[in-house]
mmCIF file of C-alpha atoms in Angstrom:
data_model
loop_
_atom_site.group_PDB
_atom_site.id
_atom_site.type_symbol
_atom_site.label_atom_id
_atom_site.label_comp_id
_atom_site.label_asym_id
_atom_site.label_seq_id
_atom_site.Cartn_x
_atom_site.Cartn_y
_atom_site.Cartn_z
ATOM 1 C CA MET A 1 80.595 58.553 70.078
ATOM 2 C CA SER A 2 83.764 59.667 72.090
ATOM 3 C CA GLU A 3 83.086 61.239 75.486
ATOM 4 C CA ASN A 4 84.597 64.611 76.178
ATOM 5 C CA LYS A 5 86.490 64.580 79.556
ATOM 6 C CA LEU A 6 87.069 67.683 81.543
ATOM 7 C CA LEU A 7 89.484 68.023 84.256
ATOM 8 C CA VAL A 8 88.269 70.243 87.070
ATOM 9 C CA THR A 9 91.024 71.659 89.411
ATOM 10 C CA PHE A 10 91.183 74.095 92.125
ATOM 11 C CA SER A 11 91.459 77.807 91.580
ATOM 12 C CA PRO A 12 93.299 79.930 90.420
ATOM 13 C CA HIS A 13 92.699 78.925 86.765
ATOM 14 C CA ILE A 14 94.484 81.852 85.218
ATOM 15 C CA ARG A 15 98.218 81.859 85.334
ATOM 16 C CA ASP A 16 100.527 84.857 84.675
ATOM 17 C CA SER A 17 104.163 85.014 83.765
ATOM 18 C CA VAL A 18 104.791 87.258 86.654
ATOM 19 C CA GLN A 19 105.364 84.865 89.565
ATOM 20 C CA THR A 20 106.173 85.383 93.197
ATOM 21 C CA ASP A 21 109.885 85.345 92.826
ATOM 22 C CA LYS A 22 109.861 88.078 90.304
ATOM 23 C CA ILE A 23 107.337 90.094 92.365
ATOM 24 C CA MET A 24 109.610 89.820 95.450
ATOM 25 C CA LEU A 25 112.766 90.714 93.360
ATOM 26 C CA ASN A 26 111.035 93.908 92.173
ATOM 27 C CA VAL A 27 110.267 94.797 95.847
ATOM 28 C CA ILE A 28 113.961 94.254 96.634
ATOM 29 C CA TYR A 29 114.927 96.502 93.745
ATOM 30 C CA ALA A 30 112.531 99.192 95.062
ATOM 31 C CA LEU A 31 114.167 98.961 98.476
ATOM 32 C CA ILE A 32 117.738 99.487 97.180
ATOM 33 C CA PRO A 33 117.779 103.250 97.389
ATOM 34 C CA ALA A 34 116.565 103.217 101.062
ATOM 35 C CA ILE A 35 119.083 100.405 101.817
ATOM 36 C CA ALA A 36 121.848 102.493 100.214
ATOM 37 C CA VAL A 37 121.032 105.590 102.194
ATOM 38 C CA SER A 38 120.889 103.766 105.532
ATOM 39 C CA ILE A 39 124.354 102.196 104.743
ATOM 40 C CA TYR A 40 125.630 105.708 103.754
ATOM 41 C CA TYR A 41 124.640 107.151 107.086
ATOM 42 C CA PHE A 42 124.997 104.255 109.455
ATOM 43 C CA GLY A 43 127.970 102.336 107.948
ATOM 44 C CA PHE A 44 129.142 99.238 109.785
ATOM 45 C CA PHE A 45 126.017 99.120 111.999
ATOM 46 C CA ALA A 46 123.702 99.055 108.997
ATOM 47 C CA LEU A 47 125.652 96.413 107.175
ATOM 48 C CA LYS A 48 125.725 94.203 110.271
ATOM 49 C CA THR A 49 122.103 94.439 110.942
ATOM 50 C CA TYR A 50 121.173 93.665 107.275
ATOM 51 C CA ILE A 51 123.515 90.666 107.046
ATOM 52 C CA LEU A 52 122.390 89.111 110.328
ATOM 53 C CA THR A 53 118.824 89.656 109.667
ATOM 54 C CA ILE A 54 119.049 87.929 106.326
ATOM 55 C CA ILE A 55 121.017 84.969 107.723
ATOM 56 C CA PHE A 56 118.730 84.424 110.601
ATOM 57 C CA THR A 57 115.523 84.768 108.680
ATOM 58 C CA LEU A 58 116.577 82.515 105.817
ATOM 59 C CA ALA A 59 117.772 80.048 108.330
ATOM 60 C CA PHE A 60 114.496 79.884 110.154
ATOM 61 C CA GLU A 61 112.495 79.754 106.976
ATOM 62 C CA ALA A 62 114.513 76.717 105.781
ATOM 63 C CA LEU A 63 114.522 74.982 109.140
ATOM 64 C CA PHE A 64 110.747 75.263 109.764
ATOM 65 C CA LEU A 65 109.865 74.304 106.208
ATOM 66 C CA LYS A 66 112.088 71.246 106.735
ATOM 67 C CA ILE A 67 110.384 70.441 110.153
ATOM 68 C CA ARG A 68 107.010 70.659 108.335
ATOM 69 C CA GLY A 69 108.130 68.357 105.635
ATOM 70 C CA ARG A 70 107.593 71.045 102.979
ATOM 71 C CA ARG A 71 109.895 71.949 100.160
ATOM 72 C CA ILE A 72 112.460 74.550 101.023
ATOM 73 C CA THR A 73 111.281 77.493 98.903
ATOM 74 C CA LEU A 74 113.914 80.105 99.615
ATOM 75 C CA ASP A 75 114.119 80.743 95.938
ATOM 76 C CA ASP A 76 110.632 82.583 95.955
ATOM 77 C CA ASN A 77 112.500 85.458 97.736
ATOM 78 C CA SER A 78 109.634 86.076 100.077
ATOM 79 C CA ALA A 79 111.741 85.305 103.150
ATOM 80 C CA LEU A 80 114.439 87.626 101.746
ATOM 81 C CA VAL A 81 111.877 90.504 101.436
ATOM 82 C CA THR A 82 110.789 89.781 105.044
ATOM 83 C CA ALA A 83 114.361 89.943 106.229
ATOM 84 C CA ILE A 84 115.055 93.244 104.605
ATOM 85 C CA LEU A 85 111.861 94.874 105.820
ATOM 86 C CA LEU A 86 112.476 93.495 109.392
ATOM 87 C CA ALA A 87 116.057 95.032 109.274
ATOM 88 C CA MET A 88 114.618 98.332 108.068
ATOM 89 C CA ASN A 89 112.322 98.355 111.186
ATOM 90 C CA LEU A 90 115.142 97.901 113.646
ATOM 91 C CA PRO A 91 117.527 100.422 115.161
ATOM 92 C CA PRO A 92 120.870 100.568 113.291
ATOM 93 C CA ALA A 93 122.868 99.217 116.409
ATOM 94 C CA SER A 94 120.531 96.435 117.309
ATOM 95 C CA PRO A 95 122.315 93.619 119.304
ATOM 96 C CA TRP A 96 122.552 90.291 117.570
ATOM 97 C CA TRP A 97 120.113 88.590 119.955
ATOM 98 C CA LEU A 98 117.403 91.153 119.252
ATOM 99 C CA ILE A 99 117.856 90.463 115.506
ATOM 100 C CA LEU A 100 117.759 86.661 116.180
ATOM 101 C CA ILE A 101 114.564 86.858 118.141
ATOM 102 C CA GLY A 102 112.918 89.231 115.709
ATOM 103 C CA SER A 103 113.785 86.804 112.864
ATOM 104 C CA PHE A 104 112.247 83.840 114.689
ATOM 105 C CA ILE A 105 109.020 85.981 115.481
ATOM 106 C CA ALA A 106 108.646 87.109 111.846
ATOM 107 C CA ILE A 107 109.189 83.737 110.167
ATOM 108 C CA VAL A 108 107.749 81.234 112.689
ATOM 109 C CA VAL A 109 105.129 83.129 114.554
ATOM 110 C CA GLY A 110 104.152 85.676 111.861
ATOM 111 C CA LYS A 111 104.222 83.333 108.886
ATOM 112 C CA GLN A 112 104.807 79.511 109.382
ATOM 113 C CA VAL A 113 102.289 78.917 112.049
ATOM 114 C CA PHE A 114 99.592 80.137 109.712
ATOM 115 C CA GLY A 115 100.649 77.852 106.920
ATOM 116 C CA GLY A 116 103.363 79.708 105.188
ATOM 117 C CA LEU A 117 103.590 82.117 102.324
ATOM 118 C CA GLY A 118 100.161 83.567 101.312
ATOM 119 C CA GLN A 119 98.235 82.379 104.435
ATOM 120 C CA ASN A 120 99.551 84.809 107.114
ATOM 121 C CA PRO A 121 96.888 87.291 108.214
ATOM 122 C CA PHE A 122 99.448 89.943 109.557
ATOM 123 C CA ASN A 123 102.609 91.311 108.030
ATOM 124 C CA PRO A 124 105.416 89.183 109.498
ATOM 125 C CA ALA A 125 107.961 91.939 109.781
ATOM 126 C CA LEU A 126 105.577 94.225 111.644
ATOM 127 C CA VAL A 127 104.522 91.303 114.008
ATOM 128 C CA ALA A 128 108.206 90.985 114.849
ATOM 129 C CA ARG A 129 108.748 94.655 115.178
ATOM 130 C CA VAL A 130 105.870 95.199 117.627
ATOM 131 C CA PHE A 131 106.858 92.012 119.634
ATOM 132 C CA LEU A 132 110.437 93.483 120.035
ATOM 133 C CA LEU A 133 109.071 96.871 120.839
ATOM 134 C CA ILE A 134 106.846 95.806 123.645
ATOM 135 C CA SER A 135 109.318 93.340 124.979
ATOM 136 C CA TRP A 136 112.597 95.340 124.800
ATOM 137 C CA PRO A 137 111.558 99.098 124.452
ATOM 138 C CA ALA A 138 114.952 100.355 125.438
ATOM 139 C CA GLN A 139 116.863 98.455 122.811
ATOM 140 C CA MET A 140 114.204 99.203 120.134
ATOM 141 C CA THR A 141 114.341 102.948 120.695
ATOM 142 C CA SER A 142 118.241 103.410 121.098
ATOM 143 C CA TRP A 143 118.941 105.451 118.079
ATOM 144 C CA ILE A 144 122.366 106.567 116.882
ATOM 145 C CA LYS A 145 123.534 109.814 115.188
ATOM 146 C CA PRO A 146 124.024 109.321 111.471
ATOM 147 C CA THR A 147 127.547 109.856 110.148
ATOM 148 C CA PRO A 148 128.030 109.852 106.346
ATOM 149 C CA ILE A 149 130.652 107.220 105.368
ATOM 150 C CA ILE A 150 132.554 109.985 103.288
ATOM 151 C CA GLU A 151 133.261 111.562 106.584
ATOM 152 C CA ASN A 152 133.918 108.533 108.749
ATOM 153 C CA PHE A 153 132.883 104.866 108.392
ATOM 154 C CA ASN A 154 130.750 104.576 111.405
ATOM 155 C CA PHE A 155 132.125 102.087 114.176
ATOM 156 C CA ASP A 156 131.153 104.252 117.123
ATOM 157 C CA SER A 157 127.693 104.887 118.201
ATOM 158 C CA VAL A 158 126.511 108.316 119.401
ATOM 159 C CA SER A 159 123.089 108.564 120.817
ATOM 160 C CA ALA A 160 120.549 110.703 118.845
ATOM 161 C CA ALA A 161 116.752 111.081 119.282
ATOM 162 C CA THR A 162 114.201 110.816 116.290
ATOM 163 C CA PRO A 163 112.308 114.035 115.662
ATOM 164 C CA LEU A 164 109.030 112.140 116.685
ATOM 165 C CA SER A 165 110.446 110.835 119.949
ATOM 166 C CA GLN A 166 112.021 114.129 120.943
ATOM 167 C CA ALA A 167 108.844 115.987 120.116
ATOM 168 C CA LYS A 168 106.707 113.679 122.123
ATOM 169 C CA THR A 169 109.081 113.778 125.043
ATOM 170 C CA GLU A 170 108.961 117.631 125.115
ATOM 171 C CA LEU A 171 105.256 117.599 124.693
ATOM 172 C CA ILE A 172 104.746 115.234 127.711
ATOM 173 C CA SER A 173 107.288 117.067 129.836
ATOM 174 C CA ASN A 174 106.376 120.667 129.102
ATOM 175 C CA GLY A 175 103.011 120.627 127.483
ATOM 176 C CA LYS A 176 104.407 121.944 124.241
ATOM 177 C CA ILE A 177 107.199 121.351 121.720
ATOM 178 C CA LEU A 178 110.212 123.580 122.269
ATOM 179 C CA THR A 179 112.635 122.475 119.571
ATOM 180 C CA ASP A 180 112.767 124.142 116.178
ATOM 181 C CA PHE A 181 112.132 121.414 113.605
ATOM 182 C CA SER A 182 111.988 123.766 110.625
ATOM 183 C CA ASP A 183 115.160 122.413 108.872
ATOM 184 C CA ALA A 184 113.129 119.802 106.989
ATOM 185 C CA SER A 185 115.633 118.927 104.238
ATOM 186 C CA ALA A 186 117.433 116.431 106.595
ATOM 187 C CA TYR A 187 114.210 114.542 107.227
ATOM 188 C CA PHE A 188 113.528 114.353 103.443
ATOM 189 C CA LEU A 189 117.037 113.190 102.505
ATOM 190 C CA GLY A 190 117.859 110.913 105.453
ATOM 191 C CA ASN A 191 120.280 112.683 107.837
ATOM 192 C CA ILE A 192 118.263 111.836 110.907
ATOM 193 C CA GLY A 193 118.284 109.146 113.643
ATOM 194 C CA GLY A 194 115.699 106.332 113.385
ATOM 195 C CA SER A 195 115.139 102.771 112.200
ATOM 196 C CA LEU A 196 117.250 101.741 109.147
ATOM 197 C CA GLY A 197 114.416 101.973 106.700
ATOM 198 C CA GLU A 198 112.584 105.108 107.769
ATOM 199 C CA ILE A 199 115.248 107.793 107.479
ATOM 200 C CA SER A 200 115.081 108.892 103.978
ATOM 201 C CA ALA A 201 111.606 109.867 102.619
ATOM 202 C CA ILE A 202 112.876 110.574 99.013
ATOM 203 C CA ALA A 203 114.461 107.033 98.739
ATOM 204 C CA LEU A 204 111.261 105.413 99.874
ATOM 205 C CA ILE A 205 109.105 107.463 97.594
ATOM 206 C CA LEU A 206 111.280 106.600 94.587
ATOM 207 C CA GLY A 207 111.090 102.939 95.503
ATOM 208 C CA GLY A 208 107.268 103.169 95.903
ATOM 209 C CA LEU A 209 106.776 104.900 92.473
ATOM 210 C CA TYR A 210 108.863 102.070 90.915
ATOM 211 C CA LEU A 211 106.535 99.497 92.371
ATOM 212 C CA ILE A 212 103.588 101.368 91.095
ATOM 213 C CA TYR A 213 105.177 101.776 87.622
ATOM 214 C CA LYS A 214 105.896 97.917 87.535
ATOM 215 C CA LYS A 215 102.260 97.416 88.637
ATOM 216 C CA ILE A 216 103.475 95.510 91.812
ATOM 217 C CA ILE A 217 101.339 97.660 93.870
ATOM 218 C CA SER A 218 98.551 100.184 92.934
ATOM 219 C CA TRP A 219 98.313 103.824 94.066
ATOM 220 C CA HIS A 220 95.081 103.114 96.199
ATOM 221 C CA ILE A 221 96.518 102.149 99.614
ATOM 222 C CA PRO A 222 99.559 104.609 99.665
ATOM 223 C CA VAL A 223 97.466 107.524 98.391
ATOM 224 C CA SER A 224 94.471 106.866 100.653
ATOM 225 C CA TYR A 225 96.815 106.265 103.649
ATOM 226 C CA LEU A 226 98.799 109.517 103.194
ATOM 227 C CA ALA A 227 95.773 111.589 102.296
ATOM 228 C CA SER A 228 93.699 110.496 105.226
ATOM 229 C CA PHE A 229 96.581 111.059 107.571
ATOM 230 C CA LEU A 230 97.166 114.537 106.500
ATOM 231 C CA ILE A 231 93.387 115.346 106.637
ATOM 232 C CA ILE A 232 93.694 114.761 110.510
ATOM 233 C CA VAL A 233 97.251 116.144 111.019
ATOM 234 C CA ILE A 234 96.917 119.520 109.204
ATOM 235 C CA PRO A 235 93.771 121.017 110.970
ATOM 236 C CA TYR A 236 95.342 119.735 114.346
ATOM 237 C CA TRP A 237 98.511 121.542 113.532
ATOM 238 C CA LEU A 238 96.825 124.774 112.445
ATOM 239 C CA PHE A 239 94.734 124.967 115.753
ATOM 240 C CA PHE A 240 97.687 123.773 118.052
ATOM 241 C CA PRO A 241 100.932 124.566 116.390
ATOM 242 C CA ASP A 242 102.880 124.268 119.544
ATOM 243 C CA LYS A 243 101.674 120.785 120.332
ATOM 244 C CA SER A 244 102.297 119.145 116.961
ATOM 245 C CA LEU A 245 105.007 118.831 114.449
ATOM 246 C CA SER A 246 104.206 120.401 111.015
ATOM 247 C CA PRO A 247 102.425 118.061 108.564
ATOM 248 C CA PHE A 248 105.667 118.144 106.368
ATOM 249 C CA ILE A 249 107.721 116.802 109.340
ATOM 250 C CA HIS A 250 105.058 114.185 110.211
ATOM 251 C CA LEU A 251 104.841 113.016 106.546
ATOM 252 C CA PHE A 252 108.628 112.570 106.090
ATOM 253 C CA THR A 253 109.646 111.203 109.572
ATOM 254 C CA GLY A 254 109.140 107.923 111.239
ATOM 255 C CA GLY A 255 107.888 104.911 109.396
ATOM 256 C CA LEU A 256 105.017 106.513 107.466
ATOM 257 C CA MET A 257 106.477 106.287 103.968
ATOM 258 C CA LEU A 258 107.896 102.803 104.602
ATOM 259 C CA GLY A 259 104.539 101.740 105.838
ATOM 260 C CA ALA A 260 102.488 103.292 103.149
ATOM 261 C CA PHE A 261 104.500 102.000 100.227
ATOM 262 C CA PHE A 262 106.066 98.757 101.498
ATOM 263 C CA MET A 263 104.197 97.410 104.410
ATOM 264 C CA ALA A 264 100.535 98.293 104.051
ATOM 265 C CA THR A 265 100.598 97.118 100.449
ATOM 266 C CA ASP A 266 101.538 93.622 101.296
ATOM 267 C CA MET A 267 99.473 91.632 98.796
ATOM 268 C CA VAL A 268 98.867 88.838 101.373
ATOM 269 C CA THR A 269 97.597 91.027 104.193
ATOM 270 C CA SER A 270 95.714 93.728 102.358
ATOM 271 C CA PRO A 271 92.239 93.750 100.605
ATOM 272 C CA ILE A 272 91.744 92.376 97.176
ATOM 273 C CA THR A 273 89.475 95.009 95.576
ATOM 274 C CA LYS A 274 90.424 98.615 94.867
ATOM 275 C CA LYS A 275 87.523 100.014 96.982
ATOM 276 C CA GLY A 276 88.551 97.660 99.761
ATOM 277 C CA GLN A 277 92.184 98.873 99.486
ATOM 278 C CA ILE A 278 91.045 102.512 99.850
ATOM 279 C CA ILE A 279 89.075 101.657 102.997
ATOM 280 C CA PHE A 280 92.092 99.741 104.337
ATOM 281 C CA GLY A 281 94.376 102.868 103.598
ATOM 282 C CA VAL A 282 92.033 105.315 105.119
ATOM 283 C CA GLY A 283 91.896 103.160 108.270
ATOM 284 C CA CYS A 284 95.713 102.967 108.511
ATOM 285 C CA GLY A 285 95.974 106.819 107.976
ATOM 286 C CA VAL A 286 93.475 107.612 110.617
ATOM 287 C CA LEU A 287 94.840 105.149 113.210
ATOM 288 C CA THR A 288 98.396 106.469 112.599
ATOM 289 C CA ALA A 289 97.340 110.097 113.080
ATOM 290 C CA VAL A 290 95.342 109.401 116.204
ATOM 291 C CA ILE A 291 98.146 107.391 117.845
ATOM 292 C CA ARG A 292 100.821 110.002 116.943
ATOM 293 C CA LEU A 293 98.734 113.056 118.004
ATOM 294 C CA PHE A 294 96.900 111.634 121.003
ATOM 295 C CA GLY A 295 98.756 108.582 122.141
ATOM 296 C CA GLY A 296 101.830 108.330 124.427
ATOM 297 C CA TYR A 297 103.872 106.564 121.755
ATOM 298 C CA PRO A 298 105.414 108.887 119.108
ATOM 299 C CA GLU A 299 104.993 106.470 116.194
ATOM 300 C CA GLY A 300 101.833 104.601 115.023
ATOM 301 C CA VAL A 301 102.409 103.033 111.687
ATOM 302 C CA SER A 302 103.157 99.508 112.876
ATOM 303 C CA PHE A 303 100.142 99.353 115.221
ATOM 304 C CA ALA A 304 97.754 100.927 112.603
ATOM 305 C CA ILE A 305 98.867 98.424 109.856
ATOM 306 C CA LEU A 306 98.495 95.523 112.068
ATOM 307 C CA ILE A 307 95.084 96.653 113.427
ATOM 308 C CA MET A 308 93.818 97.071 109.807
ATOM 309 C CA ASN A 309 95.333 93.684 108.823
ATOM 310 C CA ALA A 310 92.771 92.191 111.173
ATOM 311 C CA PHE A 311 89.900 93.891 109.395
ATOM 312 C CA VAL A 312 90.981 92.637 105.881
ATOM 313 C CA PRO A 313 88.685 89.492 105.938
ATOM 314 C CA LEU A 314 85.828 91.799 106.888
ATOM 315 C CA ILE A 315 86.589 94.235 104.276
ATOM 316 C CA ASP A 316 86.834 91.523 101.519
ATOM 317 C CA TYR A 317 83.581 90.029 102.726
ATOM 318 C CA TYR A 318 81.572 93.207 102.252
ATOM 319 C CA ILE A 319 83.654 94.752 99.397
ATOM 320 C CA ARG A 320 83.614 92.169 96.720
ATOM 321 C CA PRO A 321 82.934 92.227 93.007
ATOM 322 C CA GLU A 322 79.654 90.775 91.708
ATOM 323 C CA SER A 323 79.794 87.267 90.457
ATOM 324 C CA LEU A 324 80.024 86.849 86.618
ATOM 325 C CA GLY A 325 76.406 86.922 85.254
ATOM 326 C CA GLU A 326 74.891 88.198 88.570
ATOM 327 C CA ALA A 327 71.961 90.664 88.087
ATOM 328 C CA GLU A 328 71.713 93.958 90.063
ATOM 329 C CA LYS A 329 68.966 93.970 92.692
ATOM 330 C CA VAL A 330 66.108 96.423 91.777
#
């Protein structure tokens, strides 16, 4: 009688036609509207930052894969996505050396030291952003005034504060916000100072909806993130209208939309289950609101997502589906 031989291999045992390179390409497609808006308003500075970040990041990825004796896998597009997200977290007129150091931190410290793609516990682009922010706060908060390229292709930088930083400065100096931020259309469309990827809420929302439509991400993290953030910000604004920006301004300024749709949803550093993703999103929203309202720093998205990244193993441990065939306890 012939013996049936079965080959037992490591998981995963189910393969899908949607591979990493296609997922990353869809993320890049989703970022195109926000990239276009940033180039429209910041011209030469935006192009220079995107190009240098991509060159440096891909070079570090290839170099350290070579050093580790691994196959150079730039064709999976993961390093390219990290490069674009890192550029979007930088001021438009970032000096080249700041971009070089940020690219090194993102790829080497944020990704390769943990084993490479799929094994990093923290979002690499946010690791780099926070490192640069703590190490060179002046360069990382030097914003320039947006100038549409149809008026003048921007080669000169004119300083301009972001709504969040201006409001925080006034609050610390005077105990209340003095500037009228009621012209909210600029914040929604992108005609404001800030990092390259955080200026246009509508471009980021369109990109996020595309990712949900393509099932690259689910709604659980973005919705729970934004909803929990508003649940804290709205009552505070109603009770203290002179000490807080309106919820609308909070929602559409800073890195909130970029973080909710593109950074917190990183499939490597977010929980596996839908229930776990909601807990993760609520944690991000609460931390972002607390930092913005009660901290000395005007933004809070990067710190909130990195802190919640650290809780992902714990969330996945306690929020996990029952094993196939497991009976409920009575």
